[in-house]
Structure formats: C-alpha cells, structure tokens
PDB file of C-alpha atoms in Angstrom:
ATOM      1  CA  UNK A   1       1.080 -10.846  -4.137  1.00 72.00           C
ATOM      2  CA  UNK A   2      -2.147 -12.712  -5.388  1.00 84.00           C
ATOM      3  CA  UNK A   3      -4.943 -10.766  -7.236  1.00 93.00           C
ATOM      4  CA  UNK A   4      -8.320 -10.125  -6.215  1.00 97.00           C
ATOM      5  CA  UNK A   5      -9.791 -13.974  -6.630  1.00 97.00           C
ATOM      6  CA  UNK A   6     -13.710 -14.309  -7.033  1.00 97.00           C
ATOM      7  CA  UNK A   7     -15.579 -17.339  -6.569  1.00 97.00           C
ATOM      8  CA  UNK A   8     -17.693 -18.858  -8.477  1.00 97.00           C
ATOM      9  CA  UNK A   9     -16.399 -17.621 -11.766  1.00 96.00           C
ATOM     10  CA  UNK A  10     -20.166 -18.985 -13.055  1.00 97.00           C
ATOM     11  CA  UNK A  11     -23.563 -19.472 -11.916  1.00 96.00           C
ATOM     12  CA  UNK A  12     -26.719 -20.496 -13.534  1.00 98.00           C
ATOM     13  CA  UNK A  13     -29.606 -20.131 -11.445  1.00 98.00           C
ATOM     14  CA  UNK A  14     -33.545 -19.638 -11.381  1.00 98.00           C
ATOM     15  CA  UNK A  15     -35.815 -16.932 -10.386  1.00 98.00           C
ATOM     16  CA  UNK A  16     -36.951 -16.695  -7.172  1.00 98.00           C
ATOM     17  CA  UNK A  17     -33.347 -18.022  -5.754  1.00 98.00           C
ATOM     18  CA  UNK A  18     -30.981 -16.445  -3.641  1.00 98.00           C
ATOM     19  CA  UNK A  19     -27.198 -16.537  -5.027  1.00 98.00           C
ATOM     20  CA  UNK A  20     -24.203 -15.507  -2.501  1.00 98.00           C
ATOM     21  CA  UNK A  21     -20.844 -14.476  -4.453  1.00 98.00           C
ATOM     22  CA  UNK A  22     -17.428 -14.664  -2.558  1.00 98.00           C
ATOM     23  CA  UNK A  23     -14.492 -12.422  -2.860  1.00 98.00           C
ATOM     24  CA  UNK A  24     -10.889 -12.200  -1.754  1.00 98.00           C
ATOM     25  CA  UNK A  25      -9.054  -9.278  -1.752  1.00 96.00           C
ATOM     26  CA  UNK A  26      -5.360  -8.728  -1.926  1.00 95.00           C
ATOM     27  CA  UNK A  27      -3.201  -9.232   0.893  1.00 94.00           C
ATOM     28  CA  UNK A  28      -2.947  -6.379   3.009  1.00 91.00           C
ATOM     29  CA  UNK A  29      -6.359  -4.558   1.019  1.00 92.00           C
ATOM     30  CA  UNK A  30      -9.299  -3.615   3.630  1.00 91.00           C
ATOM     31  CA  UNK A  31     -11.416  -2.142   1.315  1.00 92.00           C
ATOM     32  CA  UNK A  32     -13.461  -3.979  -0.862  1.00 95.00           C
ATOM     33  CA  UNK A  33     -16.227  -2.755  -3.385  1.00 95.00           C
ATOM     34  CA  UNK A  34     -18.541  -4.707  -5.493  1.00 97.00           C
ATOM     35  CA  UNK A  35     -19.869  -3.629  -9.186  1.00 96.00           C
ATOM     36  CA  UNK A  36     -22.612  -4.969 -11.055  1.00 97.00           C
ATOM     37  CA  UNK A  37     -22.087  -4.840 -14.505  1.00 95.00           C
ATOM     38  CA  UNK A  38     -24.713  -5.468 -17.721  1.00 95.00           C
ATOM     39  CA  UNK A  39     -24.780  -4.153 -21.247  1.00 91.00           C
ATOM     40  CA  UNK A  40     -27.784  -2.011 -20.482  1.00 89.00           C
ATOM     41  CA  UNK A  41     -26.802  -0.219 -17.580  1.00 91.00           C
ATOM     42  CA  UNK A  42     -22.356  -0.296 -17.333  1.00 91.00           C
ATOM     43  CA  UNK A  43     -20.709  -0.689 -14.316  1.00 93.00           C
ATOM     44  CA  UNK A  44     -22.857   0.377 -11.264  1.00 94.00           C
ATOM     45  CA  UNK A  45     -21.717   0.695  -7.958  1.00 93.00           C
ATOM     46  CA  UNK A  46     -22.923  -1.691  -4.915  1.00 96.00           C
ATOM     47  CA  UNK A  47     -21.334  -1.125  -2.220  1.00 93.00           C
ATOM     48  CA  UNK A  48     -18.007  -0.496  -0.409  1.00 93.00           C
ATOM     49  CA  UNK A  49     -17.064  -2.387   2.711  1.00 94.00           C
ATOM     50  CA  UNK A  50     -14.048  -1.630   4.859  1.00 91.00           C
ATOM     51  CA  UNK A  51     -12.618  -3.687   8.074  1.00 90.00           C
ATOM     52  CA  UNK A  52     -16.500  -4.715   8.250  1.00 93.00           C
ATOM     53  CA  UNK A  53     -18.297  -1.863   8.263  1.00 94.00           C
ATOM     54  CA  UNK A  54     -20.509  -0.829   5.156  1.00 93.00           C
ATOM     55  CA  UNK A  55     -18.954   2.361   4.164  1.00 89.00           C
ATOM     56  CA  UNK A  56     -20.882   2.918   0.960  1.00 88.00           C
ATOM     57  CA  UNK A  57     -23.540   1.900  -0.950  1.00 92.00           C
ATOM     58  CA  UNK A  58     -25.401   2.211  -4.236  1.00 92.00           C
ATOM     59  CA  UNK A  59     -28.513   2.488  -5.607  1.00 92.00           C
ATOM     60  CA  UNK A  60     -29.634  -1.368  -5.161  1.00 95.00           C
ATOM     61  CA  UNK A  61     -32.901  -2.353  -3.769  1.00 96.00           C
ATOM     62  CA  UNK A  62     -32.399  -4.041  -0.461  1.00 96.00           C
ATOM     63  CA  UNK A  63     -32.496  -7.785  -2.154  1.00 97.00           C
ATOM     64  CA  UNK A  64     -28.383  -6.936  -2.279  1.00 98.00           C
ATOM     65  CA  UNK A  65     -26.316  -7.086   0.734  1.00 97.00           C
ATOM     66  CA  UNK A  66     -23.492  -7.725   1.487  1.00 97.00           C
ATOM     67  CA  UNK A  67     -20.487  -8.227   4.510  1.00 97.00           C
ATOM     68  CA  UNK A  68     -17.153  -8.628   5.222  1.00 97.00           C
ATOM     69  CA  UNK A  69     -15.233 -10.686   7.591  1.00 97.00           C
ATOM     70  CA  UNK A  70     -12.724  -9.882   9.858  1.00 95.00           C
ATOM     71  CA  UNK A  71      -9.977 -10.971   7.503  1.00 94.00           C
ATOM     72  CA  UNK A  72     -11.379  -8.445   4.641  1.00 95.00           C
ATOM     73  CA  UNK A  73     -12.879 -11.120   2.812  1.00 97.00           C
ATOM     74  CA  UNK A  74     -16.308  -9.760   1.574  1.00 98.00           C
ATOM     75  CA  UNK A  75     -19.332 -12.037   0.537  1.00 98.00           C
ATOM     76  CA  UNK A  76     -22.010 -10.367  -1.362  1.00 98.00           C
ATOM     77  CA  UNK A  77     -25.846 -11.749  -1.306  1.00 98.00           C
ATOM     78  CA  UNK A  78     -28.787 -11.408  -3.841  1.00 98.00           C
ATOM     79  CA  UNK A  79     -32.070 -12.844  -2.363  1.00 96.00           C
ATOM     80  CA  UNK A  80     -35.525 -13.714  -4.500  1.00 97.00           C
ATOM     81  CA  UNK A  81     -33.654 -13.669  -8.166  1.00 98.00           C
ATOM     82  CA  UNK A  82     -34.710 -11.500 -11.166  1.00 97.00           C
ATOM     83  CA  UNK A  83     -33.638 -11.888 -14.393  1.00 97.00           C
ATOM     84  CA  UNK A  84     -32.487  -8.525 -14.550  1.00 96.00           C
ATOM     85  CA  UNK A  85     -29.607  -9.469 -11.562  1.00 98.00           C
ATOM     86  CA  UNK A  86     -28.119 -11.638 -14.942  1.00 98.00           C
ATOM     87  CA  UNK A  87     -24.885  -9.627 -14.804  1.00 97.00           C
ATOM     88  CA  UNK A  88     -21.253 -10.015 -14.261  1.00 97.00           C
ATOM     89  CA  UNK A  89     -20.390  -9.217 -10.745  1.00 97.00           C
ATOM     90  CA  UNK A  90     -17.019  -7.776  -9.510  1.00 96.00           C
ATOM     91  CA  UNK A  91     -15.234  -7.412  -6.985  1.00 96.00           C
ATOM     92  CA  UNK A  92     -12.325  -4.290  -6.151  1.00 95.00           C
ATOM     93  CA  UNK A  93      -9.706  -4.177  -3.612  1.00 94.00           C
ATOM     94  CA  UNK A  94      -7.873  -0.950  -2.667  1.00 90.00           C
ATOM     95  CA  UNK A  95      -4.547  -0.016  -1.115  1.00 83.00           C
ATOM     96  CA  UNK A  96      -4.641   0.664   2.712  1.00 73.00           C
ATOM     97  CA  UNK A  97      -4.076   4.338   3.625  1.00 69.00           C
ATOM     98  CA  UNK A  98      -5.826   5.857   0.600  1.00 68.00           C
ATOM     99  CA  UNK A  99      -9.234   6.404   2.361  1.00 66.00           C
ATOM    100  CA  UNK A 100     -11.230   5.086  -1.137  1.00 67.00           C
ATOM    101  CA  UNK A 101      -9.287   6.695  -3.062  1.00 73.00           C
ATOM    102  CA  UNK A 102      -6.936   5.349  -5.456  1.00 82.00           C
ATOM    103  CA  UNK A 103      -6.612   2.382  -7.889  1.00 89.00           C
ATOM    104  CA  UNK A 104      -9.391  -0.313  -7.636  1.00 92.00           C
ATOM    105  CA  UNK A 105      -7.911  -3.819  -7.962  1.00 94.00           C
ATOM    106  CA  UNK A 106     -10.155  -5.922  -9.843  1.00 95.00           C
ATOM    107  CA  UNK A 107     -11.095  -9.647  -9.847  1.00 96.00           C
ATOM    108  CA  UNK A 108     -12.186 -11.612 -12.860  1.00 96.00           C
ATOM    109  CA  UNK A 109     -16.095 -11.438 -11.919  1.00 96.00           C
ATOM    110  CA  UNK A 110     -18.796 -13.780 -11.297  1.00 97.00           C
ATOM    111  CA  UNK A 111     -20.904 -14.327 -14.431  1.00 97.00           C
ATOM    112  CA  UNK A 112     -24.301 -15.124 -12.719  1.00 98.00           C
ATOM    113  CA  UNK A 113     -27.118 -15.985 -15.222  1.00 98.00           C
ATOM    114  CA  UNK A 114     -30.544 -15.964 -14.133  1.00 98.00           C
ATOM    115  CA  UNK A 115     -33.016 -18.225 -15.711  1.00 97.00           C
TER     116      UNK A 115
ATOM    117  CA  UNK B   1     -28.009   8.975 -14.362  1.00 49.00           C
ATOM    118  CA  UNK B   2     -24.939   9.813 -12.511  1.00 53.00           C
ATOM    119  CA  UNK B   3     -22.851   7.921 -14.549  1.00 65.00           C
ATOM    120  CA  UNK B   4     -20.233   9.489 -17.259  1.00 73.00           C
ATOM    121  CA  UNK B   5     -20.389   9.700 -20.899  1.00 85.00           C
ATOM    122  CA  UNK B   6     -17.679   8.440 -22.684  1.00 88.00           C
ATOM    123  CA  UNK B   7     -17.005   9.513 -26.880  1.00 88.00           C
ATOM    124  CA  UNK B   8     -16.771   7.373 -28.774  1.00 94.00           C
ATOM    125  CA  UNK B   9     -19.082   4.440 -28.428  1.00 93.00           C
ATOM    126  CA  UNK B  10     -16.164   2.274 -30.503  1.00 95.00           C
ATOM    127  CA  UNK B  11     -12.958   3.181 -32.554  1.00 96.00           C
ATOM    128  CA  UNK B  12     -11.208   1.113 -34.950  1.00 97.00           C
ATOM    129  CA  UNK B  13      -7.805   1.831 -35.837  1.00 97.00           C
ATOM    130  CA  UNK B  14      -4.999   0.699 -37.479  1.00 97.00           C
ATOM    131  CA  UNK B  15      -1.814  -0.869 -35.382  1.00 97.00           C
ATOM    132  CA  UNK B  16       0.497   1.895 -34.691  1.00 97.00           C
ATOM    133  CA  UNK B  17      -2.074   4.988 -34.972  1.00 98.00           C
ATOM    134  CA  UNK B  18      -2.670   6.621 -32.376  1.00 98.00           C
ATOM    135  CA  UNK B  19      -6.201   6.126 -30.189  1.00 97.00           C
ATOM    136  CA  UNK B  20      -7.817   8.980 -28.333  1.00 97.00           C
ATOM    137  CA  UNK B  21     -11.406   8.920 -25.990  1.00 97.00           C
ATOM    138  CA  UNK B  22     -12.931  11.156 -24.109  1.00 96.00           C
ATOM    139  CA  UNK B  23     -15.278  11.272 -21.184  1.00 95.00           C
ATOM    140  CA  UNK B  24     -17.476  13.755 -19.192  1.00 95.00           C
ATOM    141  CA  UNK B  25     -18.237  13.468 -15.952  1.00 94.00           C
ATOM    142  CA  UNK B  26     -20.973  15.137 -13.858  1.00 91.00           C
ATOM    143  CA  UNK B  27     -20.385  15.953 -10.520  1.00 88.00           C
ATOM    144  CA  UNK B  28     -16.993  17.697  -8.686  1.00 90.00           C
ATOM    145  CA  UNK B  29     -14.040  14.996  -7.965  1.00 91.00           C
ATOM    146  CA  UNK B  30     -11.195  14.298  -6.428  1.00 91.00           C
ATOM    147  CA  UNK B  31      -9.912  12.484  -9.090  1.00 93.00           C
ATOM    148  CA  UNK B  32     -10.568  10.515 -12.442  1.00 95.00           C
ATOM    149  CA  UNK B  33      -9.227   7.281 -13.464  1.00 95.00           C
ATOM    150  CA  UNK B  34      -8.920   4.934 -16.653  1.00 97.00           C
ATOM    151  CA  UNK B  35      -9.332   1.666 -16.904  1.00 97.00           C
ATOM    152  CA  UNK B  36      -9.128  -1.492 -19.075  1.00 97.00           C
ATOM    153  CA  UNK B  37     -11.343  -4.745 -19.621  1.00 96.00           C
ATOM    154  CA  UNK B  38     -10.815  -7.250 -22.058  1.00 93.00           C
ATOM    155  CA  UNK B  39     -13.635  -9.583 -23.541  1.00 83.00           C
ATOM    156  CA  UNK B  40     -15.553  -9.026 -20.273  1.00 72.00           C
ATOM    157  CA  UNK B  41     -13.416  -9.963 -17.731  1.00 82.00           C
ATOM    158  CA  UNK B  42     -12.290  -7.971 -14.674  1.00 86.00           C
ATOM    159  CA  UNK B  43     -10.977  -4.231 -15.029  1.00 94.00           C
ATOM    160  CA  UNK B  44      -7.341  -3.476 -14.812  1.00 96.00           C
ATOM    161  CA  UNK B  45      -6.293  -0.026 -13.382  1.00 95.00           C
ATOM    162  CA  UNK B  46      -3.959   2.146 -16.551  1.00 97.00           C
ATOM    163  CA  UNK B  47      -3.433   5.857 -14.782  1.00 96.00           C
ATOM    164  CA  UNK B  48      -5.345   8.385 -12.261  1.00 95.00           C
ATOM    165  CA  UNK B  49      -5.318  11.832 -12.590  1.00 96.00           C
ATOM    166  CA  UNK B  50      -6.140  14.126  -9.359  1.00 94.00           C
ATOM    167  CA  UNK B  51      -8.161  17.001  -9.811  1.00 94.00           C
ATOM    168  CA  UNK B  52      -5.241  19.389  -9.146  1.00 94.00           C
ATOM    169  CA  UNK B  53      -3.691  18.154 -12.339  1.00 96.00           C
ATOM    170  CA  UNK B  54      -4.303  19.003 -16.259  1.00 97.00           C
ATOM    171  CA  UNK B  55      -2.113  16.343 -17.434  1.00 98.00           C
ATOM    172  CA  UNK B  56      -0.298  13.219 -16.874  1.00 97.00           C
ATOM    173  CA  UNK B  57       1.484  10.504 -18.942  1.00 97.00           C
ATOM    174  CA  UNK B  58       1.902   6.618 -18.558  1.00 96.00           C
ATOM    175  CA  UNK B  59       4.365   4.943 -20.821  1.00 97.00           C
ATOM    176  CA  UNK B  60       2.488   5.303 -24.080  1.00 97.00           C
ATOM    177  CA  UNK B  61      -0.587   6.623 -22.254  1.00 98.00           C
ATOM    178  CA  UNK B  62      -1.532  10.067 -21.915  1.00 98.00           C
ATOM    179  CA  UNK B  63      -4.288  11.887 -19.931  1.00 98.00           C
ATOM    180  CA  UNK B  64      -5.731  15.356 -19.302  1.00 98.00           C
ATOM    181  CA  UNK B  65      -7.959  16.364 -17.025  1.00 97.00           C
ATOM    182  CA  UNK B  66      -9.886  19.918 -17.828  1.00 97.00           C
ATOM    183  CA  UNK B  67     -12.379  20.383 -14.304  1.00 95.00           C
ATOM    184  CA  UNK B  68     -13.679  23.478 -15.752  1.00 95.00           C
ATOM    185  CA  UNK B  69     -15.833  21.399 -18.135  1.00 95.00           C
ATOM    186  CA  UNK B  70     -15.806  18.226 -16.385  1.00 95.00           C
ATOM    187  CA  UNK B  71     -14.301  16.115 -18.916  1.00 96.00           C
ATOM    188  CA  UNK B  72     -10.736  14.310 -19.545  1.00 97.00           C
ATOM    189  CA  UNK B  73      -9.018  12.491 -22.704  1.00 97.00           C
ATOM    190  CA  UNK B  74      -6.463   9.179 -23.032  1.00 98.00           C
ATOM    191  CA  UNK B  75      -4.543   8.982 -25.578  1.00 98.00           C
ATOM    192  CA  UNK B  76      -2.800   5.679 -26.199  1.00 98.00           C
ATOM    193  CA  UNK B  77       0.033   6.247 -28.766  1.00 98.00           C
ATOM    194  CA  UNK B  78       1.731   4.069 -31.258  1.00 98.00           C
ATOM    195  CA  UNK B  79      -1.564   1.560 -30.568  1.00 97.00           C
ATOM    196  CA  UNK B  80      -0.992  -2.432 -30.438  1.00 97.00           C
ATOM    197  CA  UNK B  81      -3.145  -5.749 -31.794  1.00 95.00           C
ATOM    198  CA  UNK B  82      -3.468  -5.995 -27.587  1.00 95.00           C
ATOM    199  CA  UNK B  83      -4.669  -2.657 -26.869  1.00 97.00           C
ATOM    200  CA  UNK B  84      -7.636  -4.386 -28.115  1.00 97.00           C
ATOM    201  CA  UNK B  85     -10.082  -3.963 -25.393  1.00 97.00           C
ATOM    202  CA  UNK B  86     -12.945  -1.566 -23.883  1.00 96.00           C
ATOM    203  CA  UNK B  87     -11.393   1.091 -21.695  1.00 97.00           C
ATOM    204  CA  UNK B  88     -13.425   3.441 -19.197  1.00 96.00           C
ATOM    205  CA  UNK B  89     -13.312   6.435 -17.052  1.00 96.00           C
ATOM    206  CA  UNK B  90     -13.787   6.112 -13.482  1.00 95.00           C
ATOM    207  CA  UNK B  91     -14.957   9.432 -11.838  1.00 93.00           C
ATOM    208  CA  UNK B  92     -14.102   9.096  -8.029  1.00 90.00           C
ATOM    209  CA  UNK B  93     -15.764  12.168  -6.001  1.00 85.00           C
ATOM    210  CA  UNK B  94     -16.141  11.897  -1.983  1.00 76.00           C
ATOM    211  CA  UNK B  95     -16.914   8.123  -1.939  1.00 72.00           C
ATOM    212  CA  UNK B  96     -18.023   6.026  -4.670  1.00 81.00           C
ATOM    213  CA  UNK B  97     -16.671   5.589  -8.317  1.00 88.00           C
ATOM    214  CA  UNK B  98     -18.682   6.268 -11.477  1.00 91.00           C
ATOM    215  CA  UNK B  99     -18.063   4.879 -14.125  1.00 93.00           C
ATOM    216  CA  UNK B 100     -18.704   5.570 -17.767  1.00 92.00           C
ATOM    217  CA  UNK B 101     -20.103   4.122 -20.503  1.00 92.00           C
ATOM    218  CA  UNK B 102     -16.954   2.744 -22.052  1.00 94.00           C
ATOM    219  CA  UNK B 103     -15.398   2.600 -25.791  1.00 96.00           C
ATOM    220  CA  UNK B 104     -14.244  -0.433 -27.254  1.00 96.00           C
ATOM    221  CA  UNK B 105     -11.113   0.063 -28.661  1.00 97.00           C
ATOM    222  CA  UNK B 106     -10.572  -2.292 -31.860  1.00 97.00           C
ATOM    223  CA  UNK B 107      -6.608  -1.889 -33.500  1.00 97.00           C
ATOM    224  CA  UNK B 108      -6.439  -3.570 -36.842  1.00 95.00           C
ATOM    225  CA  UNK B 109      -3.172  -5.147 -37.419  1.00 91.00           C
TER     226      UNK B 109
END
C-alpha cells in the first residue's frame, strides 16, 4: 500500500496570506490527524478528522481549519499568516476499527515558511 | 503544558551500546507509544504499549510502561550508525496524542 503522501512538500509564503496543505491518507485509513511541529513548541496536535466529521481538535486559534472529503482525503487551511505558523506540518493516518487508537501513519510534512 | 517530558534532551553513544530514554506523561491513558523521525521528516511508528501492560519488546526495542508514576522507558539494544534519529513518546488518552519533547539519539560509529 502507498504511505501517507503530503502535498506541497514546501512553501514559502508572506504574512498576511492564507496557505491550504493537502493530505492523502493510506488506502483504506478514515482517520486523519494533522500536527504542527516547531523547535519551540514539539509536536502539537490540530485536529483529527474522520469520514468528514471533525472529531478532535487542538488548541489552535480559529485561523486553522481544516476538512475532509468523502474519500478521506483531508485538506488543512491557515488564513491571515504569522510568522509563528513557520512550521513543518504533518499529516497521520490510522487503521480503521481502532477508534483513534493505535499507530499514527505519518507523511513526510509540509515545510511551510512564513516570511 | 499538556505535553510529556522526555530525559534526556540528547544521548550520544557508541555503535553497539545500548540507548535508553525515558518519558513522563501527565494525564491517565490508554496507551503510550514511541516513535521515530529522522532529520525532520515525518514520524515512523516503533512499538505501543497499552496501559494494562508493564512491558513489551520489539526486535531490539524494549519498553515499559509504570502508570503508577506516569512514565515509560525504550531501550534500543546493540544501537546502529541508523538508529541515528530523534525518537518520542506519544501519550494517547481518550482522544488526542501528546507528544513529548523528544531526544535525539546520536550513535557514534
């Protein structure tokens, strides 16, 4: 089976933009969590998303959001750019029939730079 | 915070030694995982633990689990030049994940 894919792998953009990150998970996967991750602050959670509904979500100001699509492909939006959003993003896919719980399946990231 | 804390910040070791971290949670789970990232790319799973379990092993990877004081161990044994990498704990309670800090993980050949 193909991996988690994330698209783009990079992005350079300015403040004040709005960035929208793609991600596939594996065949079969309906869950699908994003992660922002910086030096600073680790790995922090976004939020979860499972056959489209928005099961979970961090501790994100409302500039994140985020969907998925009836084919568990999950899209993830950042509007009005900080330079603080500079992060890599990532994406996790998870086995049906484990409710959340289990093994995430990660993708490669998104490096987003904000200038 | 609610994330973990993970000891130590970075080991170096020679190939062959064995490696050993540690990390604390904070809140009650359902179970704990480990995971590895290389050079900042994406994090591959290594081994969960449930919380009804002091102990389990992976190959040459070994973890315990102690819920009484929150806090579990890997050991990686007989450590490689491509063990090189930053590993983390992954708390997993009724939803989300936590993750720790990290430790990067340097083996000197």
């Amino acid at each position: 089976k193909a991996g988690v894919t994330q698209t783009p792998r990079y992005l350079i953009k300015t403040r004040g933009q709005q960035v929208t990150l793609s991600c596939s998970p594996i065949s079969g996967h309906r869950s699908v969590s994003w992660y922002q991750q910086t030096p600073g602050q680790g790995l922090q959670f976004l939020f979860e998303y499972f056959s489209e509904t928005q099961r979970n979500k961090g501790n994100f100001p409302g500039r994140f959001s985020g969907r998925q699509f009836s084919n568990s492909r999950s899209e993830m939006n950042v509007s009005t750019l900080e330079l603080g959003d500079s992060a890599l993003y990532l994406c996790a896919s998870s086995s049906p029939g484990t409710g959340g719980q289990g093994a995430q399946y990660f993708g490669p990231g998104t490096r987003l730079l904000v200038l | 915070s609610q994330q973990g804390e993970e000891d130590p910040q970075a080991l170096s070791i020679q190939e062959g030694e064995n490696a050993t971290m540690n990390c604390s949670y904070k809140t009650s789970i359902n179970n704990l995982q480990w995971y590895r990232q290389n050079s900042g790319r994406g994090l591959v799973h290594l081994i969960l633990i449930r919380s009804n379990e002091r102990e389990k092993h992976s190959g040459r990877l070994r973890v315990t689990l102690d819920t009484s004081k929150k806090s579990s161990s890997l050991l990686i044994t007989a450590s490689r030049a491509a063990d090189t990498a930053s590993y983390f704990c992954a708390s997993q309670g009724a939803q989300k994940l936590v993750f720790g800090q990290g430790t990067r993980l340097t083996i000197n050949p």
